[in-house]
Short mmCIF file of C-alpha atoms in Angstrom, two decimals:
data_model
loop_
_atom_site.label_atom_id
_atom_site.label_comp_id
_atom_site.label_asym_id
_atom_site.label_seq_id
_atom_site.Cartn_x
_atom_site.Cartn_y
_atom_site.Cartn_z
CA UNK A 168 320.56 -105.16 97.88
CA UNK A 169 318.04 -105.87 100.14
CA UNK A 170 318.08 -109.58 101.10
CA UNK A 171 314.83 -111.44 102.90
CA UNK A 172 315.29 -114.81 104.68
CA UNK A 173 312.26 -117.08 105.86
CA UNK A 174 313.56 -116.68 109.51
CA UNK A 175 313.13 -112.89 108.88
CA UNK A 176 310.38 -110.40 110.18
CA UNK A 177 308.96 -108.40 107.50
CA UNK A 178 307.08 -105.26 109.53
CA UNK A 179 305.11 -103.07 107.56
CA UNK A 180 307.93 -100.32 108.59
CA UNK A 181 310.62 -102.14 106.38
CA UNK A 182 308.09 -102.28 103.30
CA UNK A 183 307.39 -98.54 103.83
CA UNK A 184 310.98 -97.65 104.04
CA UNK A 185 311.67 -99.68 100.53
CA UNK A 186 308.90 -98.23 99.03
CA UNK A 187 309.58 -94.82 99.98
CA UNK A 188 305.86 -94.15 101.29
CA UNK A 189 304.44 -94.02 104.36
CA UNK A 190 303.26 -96.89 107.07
CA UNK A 191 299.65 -95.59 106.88
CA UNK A 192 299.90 -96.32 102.98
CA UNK A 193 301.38 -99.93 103.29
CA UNK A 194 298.49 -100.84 105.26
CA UNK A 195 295.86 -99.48 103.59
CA UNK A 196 297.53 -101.47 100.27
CA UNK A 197 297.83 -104.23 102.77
CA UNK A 198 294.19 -104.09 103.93
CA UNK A 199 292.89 -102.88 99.89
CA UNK A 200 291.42 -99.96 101.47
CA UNK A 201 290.88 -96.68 99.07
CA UNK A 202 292.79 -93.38 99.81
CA UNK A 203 295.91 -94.62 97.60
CA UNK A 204 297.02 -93.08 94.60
CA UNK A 205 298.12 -95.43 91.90
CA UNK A 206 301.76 -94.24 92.13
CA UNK A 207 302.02 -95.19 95.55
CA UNK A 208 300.20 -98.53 95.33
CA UNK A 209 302.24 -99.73 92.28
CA UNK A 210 305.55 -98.81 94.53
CA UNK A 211 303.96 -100.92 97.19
CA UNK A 212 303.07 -103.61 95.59
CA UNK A 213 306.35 -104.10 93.58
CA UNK A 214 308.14 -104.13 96.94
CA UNK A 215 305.64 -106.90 98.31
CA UNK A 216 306.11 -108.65 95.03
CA UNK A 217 309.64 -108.59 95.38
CA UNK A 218 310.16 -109.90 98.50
CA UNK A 219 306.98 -112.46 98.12
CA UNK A 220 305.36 -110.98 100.83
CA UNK A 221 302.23 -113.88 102.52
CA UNK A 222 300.25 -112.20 104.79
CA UNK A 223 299.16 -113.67 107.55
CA UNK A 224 295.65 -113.78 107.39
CA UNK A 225 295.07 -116.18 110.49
CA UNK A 226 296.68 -112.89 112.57
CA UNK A 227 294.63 -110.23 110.68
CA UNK A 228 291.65 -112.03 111.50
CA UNK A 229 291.88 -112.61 115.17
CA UNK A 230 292.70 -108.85 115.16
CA UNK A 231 289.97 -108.09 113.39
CA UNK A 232 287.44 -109.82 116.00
CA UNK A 233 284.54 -110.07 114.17
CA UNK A 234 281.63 -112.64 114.97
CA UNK A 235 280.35 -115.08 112.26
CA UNK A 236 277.75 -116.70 111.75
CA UNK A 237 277.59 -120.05 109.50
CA UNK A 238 274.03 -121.59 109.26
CA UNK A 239 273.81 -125.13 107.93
CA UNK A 240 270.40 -126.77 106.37
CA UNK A 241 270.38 -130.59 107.40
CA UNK A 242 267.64 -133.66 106.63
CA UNK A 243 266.14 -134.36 110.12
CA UNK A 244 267.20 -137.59 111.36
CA UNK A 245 267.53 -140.05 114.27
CA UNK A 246 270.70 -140.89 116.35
CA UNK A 247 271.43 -143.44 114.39
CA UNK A 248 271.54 -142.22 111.22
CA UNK A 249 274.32 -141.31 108.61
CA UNK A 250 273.84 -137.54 109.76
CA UNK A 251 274.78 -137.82 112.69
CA UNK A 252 278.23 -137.85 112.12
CA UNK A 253 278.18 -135.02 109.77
CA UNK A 254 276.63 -132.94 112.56
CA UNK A 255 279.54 -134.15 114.85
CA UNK A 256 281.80 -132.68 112.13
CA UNK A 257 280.30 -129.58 111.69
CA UNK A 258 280.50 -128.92 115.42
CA UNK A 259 284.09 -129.81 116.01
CA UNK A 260 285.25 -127.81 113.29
CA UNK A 261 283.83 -124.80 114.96
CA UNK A 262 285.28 -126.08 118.39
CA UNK A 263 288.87 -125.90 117.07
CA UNK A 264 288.75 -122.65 115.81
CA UNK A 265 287.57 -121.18 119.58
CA UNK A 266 290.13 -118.11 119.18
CA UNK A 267 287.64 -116.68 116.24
CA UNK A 268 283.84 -115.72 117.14
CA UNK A 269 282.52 -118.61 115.18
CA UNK A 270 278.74 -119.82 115.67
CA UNK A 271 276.85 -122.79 113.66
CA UNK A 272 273.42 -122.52 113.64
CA UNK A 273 271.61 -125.93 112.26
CA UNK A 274 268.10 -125.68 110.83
CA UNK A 275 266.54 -129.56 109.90
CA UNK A 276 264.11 -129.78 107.17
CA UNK A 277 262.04 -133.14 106.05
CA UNK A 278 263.82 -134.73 102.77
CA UNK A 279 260.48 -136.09 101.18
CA UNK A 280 259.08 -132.48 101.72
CA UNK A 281 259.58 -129.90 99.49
CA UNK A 282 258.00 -127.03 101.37
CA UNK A 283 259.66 -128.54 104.70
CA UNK A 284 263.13 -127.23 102.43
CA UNK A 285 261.50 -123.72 101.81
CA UNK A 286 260.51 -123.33 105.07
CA UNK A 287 263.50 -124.25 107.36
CA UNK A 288 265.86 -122.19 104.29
CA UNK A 289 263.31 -119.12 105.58
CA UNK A 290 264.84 -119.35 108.96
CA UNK A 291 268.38 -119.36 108.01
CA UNK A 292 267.68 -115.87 106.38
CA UNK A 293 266.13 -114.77 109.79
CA UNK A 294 270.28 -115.81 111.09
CA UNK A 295 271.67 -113.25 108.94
CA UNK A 296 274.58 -116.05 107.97
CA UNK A 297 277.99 -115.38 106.77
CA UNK A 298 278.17 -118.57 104.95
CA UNK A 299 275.79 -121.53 104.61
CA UNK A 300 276.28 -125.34 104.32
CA UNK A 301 273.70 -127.03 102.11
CA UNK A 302 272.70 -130.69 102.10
CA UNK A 303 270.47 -129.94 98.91
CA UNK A 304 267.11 -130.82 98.25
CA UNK A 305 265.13 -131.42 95.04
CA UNK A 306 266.58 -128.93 92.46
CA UNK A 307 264.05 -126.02 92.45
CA UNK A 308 263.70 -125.24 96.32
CA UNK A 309 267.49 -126.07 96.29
CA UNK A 310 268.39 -123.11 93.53
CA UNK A 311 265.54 -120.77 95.09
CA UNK A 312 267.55 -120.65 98.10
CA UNK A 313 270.86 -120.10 96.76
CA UNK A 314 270.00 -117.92 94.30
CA UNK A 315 268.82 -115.30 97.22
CA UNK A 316 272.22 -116.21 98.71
CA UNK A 317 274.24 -115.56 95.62
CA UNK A 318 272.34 -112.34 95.43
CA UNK A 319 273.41 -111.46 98.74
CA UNK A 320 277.15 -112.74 98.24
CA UNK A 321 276.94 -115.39 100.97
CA UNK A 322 278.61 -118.39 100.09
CA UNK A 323 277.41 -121.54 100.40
CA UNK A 324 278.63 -124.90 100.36
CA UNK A 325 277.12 -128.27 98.97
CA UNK A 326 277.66 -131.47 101.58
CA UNK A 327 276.64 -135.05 100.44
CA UNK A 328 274.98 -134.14 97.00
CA UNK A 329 276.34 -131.98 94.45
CA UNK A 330 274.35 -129.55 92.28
CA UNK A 331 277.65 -128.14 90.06
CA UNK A 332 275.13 -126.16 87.92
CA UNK A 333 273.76 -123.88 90.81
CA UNK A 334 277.58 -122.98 91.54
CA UNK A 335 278.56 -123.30 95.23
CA UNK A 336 281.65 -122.47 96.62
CA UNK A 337 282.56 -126.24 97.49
CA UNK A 338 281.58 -129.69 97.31
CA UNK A 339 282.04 -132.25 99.20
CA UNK A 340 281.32 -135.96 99.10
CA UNK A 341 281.24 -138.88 97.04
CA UNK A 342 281.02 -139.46 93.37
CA UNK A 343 277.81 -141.13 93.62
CA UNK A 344 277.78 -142.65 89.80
CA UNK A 345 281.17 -143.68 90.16
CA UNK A 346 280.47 -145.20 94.17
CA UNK A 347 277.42 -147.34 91.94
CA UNK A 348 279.46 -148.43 89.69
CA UNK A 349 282.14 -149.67 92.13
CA UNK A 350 280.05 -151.21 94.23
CA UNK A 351 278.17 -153.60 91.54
CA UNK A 352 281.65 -154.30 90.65
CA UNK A 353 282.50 -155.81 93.88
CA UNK A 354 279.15 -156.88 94.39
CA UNK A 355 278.99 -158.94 91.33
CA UNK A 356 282.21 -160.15 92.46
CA UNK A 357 280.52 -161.72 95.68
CA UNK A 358 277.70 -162.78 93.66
CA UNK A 359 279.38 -164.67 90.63
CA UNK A 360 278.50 -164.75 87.18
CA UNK A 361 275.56 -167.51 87.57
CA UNK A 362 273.65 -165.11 89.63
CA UNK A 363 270.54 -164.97 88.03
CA UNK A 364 268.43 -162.56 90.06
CA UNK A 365 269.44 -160.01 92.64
CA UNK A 366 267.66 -158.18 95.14
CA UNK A 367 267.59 -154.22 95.39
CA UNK A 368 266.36 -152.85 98.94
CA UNK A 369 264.91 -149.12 98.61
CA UNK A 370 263.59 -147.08 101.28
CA UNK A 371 260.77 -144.59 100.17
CA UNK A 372 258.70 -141.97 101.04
CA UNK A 373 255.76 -140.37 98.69
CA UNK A 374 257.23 -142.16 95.93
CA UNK A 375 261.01 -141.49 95.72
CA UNK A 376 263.93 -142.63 97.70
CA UNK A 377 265.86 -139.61 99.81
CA UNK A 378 268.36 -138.21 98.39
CA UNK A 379 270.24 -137.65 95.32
CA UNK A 380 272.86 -139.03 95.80
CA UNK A 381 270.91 -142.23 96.03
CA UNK A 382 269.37 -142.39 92.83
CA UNK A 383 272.75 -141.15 91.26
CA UNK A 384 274.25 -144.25 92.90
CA UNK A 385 271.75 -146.73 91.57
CA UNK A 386 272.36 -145.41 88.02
CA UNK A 387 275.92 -145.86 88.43
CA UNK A 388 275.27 -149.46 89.35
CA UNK A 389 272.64 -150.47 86.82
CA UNK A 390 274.78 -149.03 84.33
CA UNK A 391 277.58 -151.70 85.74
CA UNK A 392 275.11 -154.53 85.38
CA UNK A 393 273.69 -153.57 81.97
CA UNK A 394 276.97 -153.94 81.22
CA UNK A 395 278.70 -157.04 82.38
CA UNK A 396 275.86 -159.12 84.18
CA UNK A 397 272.89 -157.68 81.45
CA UNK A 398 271.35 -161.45 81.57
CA UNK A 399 270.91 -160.49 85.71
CA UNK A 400 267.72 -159.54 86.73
CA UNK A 401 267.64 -156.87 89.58
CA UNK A 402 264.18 -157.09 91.28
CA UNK A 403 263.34 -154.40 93.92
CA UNK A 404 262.21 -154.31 97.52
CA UNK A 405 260.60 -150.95 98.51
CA UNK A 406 259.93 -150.38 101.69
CA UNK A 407 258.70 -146.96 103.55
CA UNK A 408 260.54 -145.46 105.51
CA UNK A 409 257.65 -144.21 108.09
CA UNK A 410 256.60 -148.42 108.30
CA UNK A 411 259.44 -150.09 110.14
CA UNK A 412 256.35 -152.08 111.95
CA UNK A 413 255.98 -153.57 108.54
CA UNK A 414 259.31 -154.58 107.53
CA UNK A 415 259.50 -158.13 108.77
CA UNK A 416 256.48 -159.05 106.93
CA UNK A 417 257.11 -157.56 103.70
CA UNK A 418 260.68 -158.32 103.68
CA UNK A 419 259.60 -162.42 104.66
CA UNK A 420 256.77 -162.16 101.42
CA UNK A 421 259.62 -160.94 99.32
CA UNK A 422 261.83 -163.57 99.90
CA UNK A 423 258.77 -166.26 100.09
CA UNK A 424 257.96 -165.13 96.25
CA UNK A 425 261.59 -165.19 94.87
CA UNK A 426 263.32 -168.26 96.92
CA UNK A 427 266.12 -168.02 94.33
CA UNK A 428 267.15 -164.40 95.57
CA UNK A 429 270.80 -164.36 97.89
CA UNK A 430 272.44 -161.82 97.29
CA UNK A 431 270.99 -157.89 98.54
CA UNK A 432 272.44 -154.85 97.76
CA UNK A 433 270.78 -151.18 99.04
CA UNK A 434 272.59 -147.72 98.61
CA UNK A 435 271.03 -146.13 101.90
CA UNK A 436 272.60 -146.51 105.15
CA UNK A 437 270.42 -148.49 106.80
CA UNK A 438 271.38 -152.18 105.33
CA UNK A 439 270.79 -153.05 109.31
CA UNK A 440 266.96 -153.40 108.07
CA UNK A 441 267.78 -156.53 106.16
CA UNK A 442 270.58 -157.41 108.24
CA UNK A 443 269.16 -157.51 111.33
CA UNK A 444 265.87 -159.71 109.86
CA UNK A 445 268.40 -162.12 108.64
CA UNK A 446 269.83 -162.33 112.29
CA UNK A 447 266.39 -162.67 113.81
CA UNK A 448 265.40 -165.86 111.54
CA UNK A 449 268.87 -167.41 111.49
CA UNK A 450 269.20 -166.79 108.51
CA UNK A 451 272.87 -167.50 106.78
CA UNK A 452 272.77 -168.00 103.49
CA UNK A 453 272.38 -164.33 102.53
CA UNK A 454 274.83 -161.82 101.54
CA UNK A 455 274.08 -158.03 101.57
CA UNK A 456 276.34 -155.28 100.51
CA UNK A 457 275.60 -151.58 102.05
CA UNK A 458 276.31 -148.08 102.67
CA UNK A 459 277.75 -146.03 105.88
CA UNK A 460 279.02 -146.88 109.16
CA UNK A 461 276.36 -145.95 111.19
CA UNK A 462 276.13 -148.31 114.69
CA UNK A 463 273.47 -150.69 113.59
CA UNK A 464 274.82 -151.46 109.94
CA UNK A 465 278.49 -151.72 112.21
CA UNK A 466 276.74 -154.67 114.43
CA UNK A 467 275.35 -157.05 111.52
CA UNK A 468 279.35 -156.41 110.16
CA UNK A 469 280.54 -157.95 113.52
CA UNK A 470 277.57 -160.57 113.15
CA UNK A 471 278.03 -161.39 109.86
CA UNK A 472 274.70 -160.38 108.08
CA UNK A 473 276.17 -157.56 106.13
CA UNK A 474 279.73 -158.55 104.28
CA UNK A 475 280.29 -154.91 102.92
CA UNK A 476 279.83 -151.22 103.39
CA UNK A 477 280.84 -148.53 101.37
CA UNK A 478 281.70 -145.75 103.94
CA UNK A 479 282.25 -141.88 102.53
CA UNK A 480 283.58 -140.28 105.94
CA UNK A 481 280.52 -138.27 107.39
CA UNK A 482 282.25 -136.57 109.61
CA UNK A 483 285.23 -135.24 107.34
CA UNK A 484 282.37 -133.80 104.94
CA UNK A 485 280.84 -132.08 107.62
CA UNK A 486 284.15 -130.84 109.54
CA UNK A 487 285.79 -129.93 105.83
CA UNK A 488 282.41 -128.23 104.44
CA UNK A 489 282.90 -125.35 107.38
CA UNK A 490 286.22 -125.18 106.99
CA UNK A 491 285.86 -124.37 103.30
CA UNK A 492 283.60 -121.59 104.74
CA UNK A 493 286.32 -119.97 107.39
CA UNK A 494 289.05 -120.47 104.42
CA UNK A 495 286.89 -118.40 102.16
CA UNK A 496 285.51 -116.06 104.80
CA UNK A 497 287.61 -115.28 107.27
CA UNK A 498 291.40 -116.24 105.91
CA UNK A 499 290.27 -115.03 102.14
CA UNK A 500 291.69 -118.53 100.91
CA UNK A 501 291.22 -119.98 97.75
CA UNK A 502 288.93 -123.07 97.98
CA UNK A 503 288.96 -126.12 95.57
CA UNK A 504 285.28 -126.40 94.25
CA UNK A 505 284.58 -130.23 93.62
CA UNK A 506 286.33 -132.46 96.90
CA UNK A 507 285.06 -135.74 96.55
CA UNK A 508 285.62 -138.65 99.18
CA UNK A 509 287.29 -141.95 98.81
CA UNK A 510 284.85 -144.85 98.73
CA UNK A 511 286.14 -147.12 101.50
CA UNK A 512 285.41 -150.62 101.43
CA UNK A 513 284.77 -151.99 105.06
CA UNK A 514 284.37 -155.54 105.89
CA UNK A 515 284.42 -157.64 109.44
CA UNK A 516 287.94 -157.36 109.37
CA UNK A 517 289.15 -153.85 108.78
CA UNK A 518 285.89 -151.87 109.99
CA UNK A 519 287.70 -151.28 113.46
CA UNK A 520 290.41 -149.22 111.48
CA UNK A 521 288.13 -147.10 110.26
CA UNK A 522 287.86 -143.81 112.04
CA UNK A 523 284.71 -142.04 111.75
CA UNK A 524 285.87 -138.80 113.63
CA UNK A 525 288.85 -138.06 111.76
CA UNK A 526 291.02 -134.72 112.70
#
């Protein structure tokens, strides 16, 4: 009898000597290199079975000491914006892994743009990548691209907005129907049942609003209101978002034309827009529910012109979307397809909790 404890050593000598082969066999089972014949691999591998041999992949790769490259295709943005955090993740998850030859590479394209997609994708090939974070596009330049990828066995992972149908590796962020439907619920809760008319801020360029995830969110929330409030009337405000000289006098002929309107609800992350009018004309008899913790939607929390955000942990998407990647690639790990994000209610009081650059 040949007993194993977890405080015990298994070398690759001890599995040779139980499986009556040689060391240079046990490792090329070990490594699932060819030059084995099947009667020696099965002998192997019902020793390893038996004693429930784990590799330890972490060691086998920092032997190994190979270079990768992960590329990741991001929506150009501003310091202030939602992606900024993501990028923060994405970085620091490389950072902690400085014992393997890890690179990120980050290539921006313009969301409203569908050729900006193509083009910026283009230069990711030019990388060579080992693996590839996506925030996707519109579906066709988003399944062009990963389509070359798949044919080239480079995995890729979906950040933000999901696309199950094209496949990736992982996903991770919010369920955007369900994060709608949630937040009409507490919305509506805010609001009470006499609300009559609400307002809807969008922010648009050549005709649509940014992202997915977005319009996924506002379906989830009509659907909540065609359900419970159907007698409510949801009237929108679209603003571009290229014309932030024009805000202030749209935004005052909006609310000159429906006087009745108090309650605002948007599902991009920059509520500030509305908040920070509000706190420019003393205004305090609004309420506006947002998304995302990003430093200007943070200050109208502290000054009272927003009362909610939804946050969805940026940075954990980005730092967990690259980690999927080294899992996969480098530690050959299993990786859970479909990781979605809590939605996290913040308010004036508990927004200080709230740690964007979780680790």
């Amino acid at each position: 009898m040949w007993e194993v404890h977890s405080s015990d050593k298994i070398r690759i000598k001890d599995i040779a000597e139980r499986s009556g082969v040689s060391v240079g066999t046990v490792d090329r089972v070990l490594h699932n290199r060819p030059n084995v014949s099947g009667k020696a691999r099965a002998k192997v591998e019902a020793v390893l079975k038996e004693i429930n041999y784990q590799p330890n992949m972490y060691a086998s790769a920092l032997a190994y000491n190979r270079k990768y490259t992960f590329c990741c295709l991001l929506p150009d943005h501003d310091r202030n914006a939602y992606w900024t955090n993501v990028e923060k993740g994405l970085q620091q998850c490389i950072l902690n892994r400085g014992d393997f030859h890890l690179s990120l590479i980050t290539e921006y394209y313009d969301q409203f743009e569908g050729s900006s997609f193509a083009v910026a994708a283009e230069r990711i090939w030019d990388k060579k990548p080992d693996g590839v974070v996506i925030v996707p596009q519109n579906f066709d330049v988003t399944q062009a691209f990963c389509r070359r990828l798949q044919e080239q066995d480079i995995p890729f992972v979906f950040l933000d907005s999901n696309v199950p149908e094209i496949e990736p590796l992982a996903f991770f962020g919010q369920d955007s129907l369900k994060s709608g439907y949630f937040a009409g619920r507490i919305f509506m809760m805010q609001a009470g049942e006499h609300a009559r008319r609400i307002l809807l801020m969008k922010l648009m360029s050549k005709g649509r609003v940014a992202s997915r995830q977005q319009e996924y969110r506002e379906v989830g929330f009509r659907e909540y209101m065609t359900t419970y409030y159907p007698d409510c009337e949801v009237v929108e405000l679209s603003l571009q978002l290229d014309g932030e000289d024009g805000y202030e006098s749209r935004i005052r002929t909006f609310l000159d034309e429906h006087p009745d309107v108090r309650h605002c609800i948007t599902f991009c992350s920059r509520a500030y827009i509305l908040g920070e009018y509000f706190q420019r004309n003393g205004l305090k008899d609004f309420h506006l529910f947002g998304y995302d913790m990003v430093e200007r939607n943070v200050e109208c929390l502290k000054q009272g012109t927003i009362d909610f955000l939804i946050a969805q942990h940026p940075w954990k998407q980005g730092y967990n979307s690259v980690k999927a990647l080294f899992n996969h690639i480098v530690l050959k790990k299993a990786i859970q397809q479909c990781n979605y994000m809590p939605l996290e209610l913040l308010t004036a009081e508990n927004y200080i909790y709230y740690t964007a650059d979780e680790k």
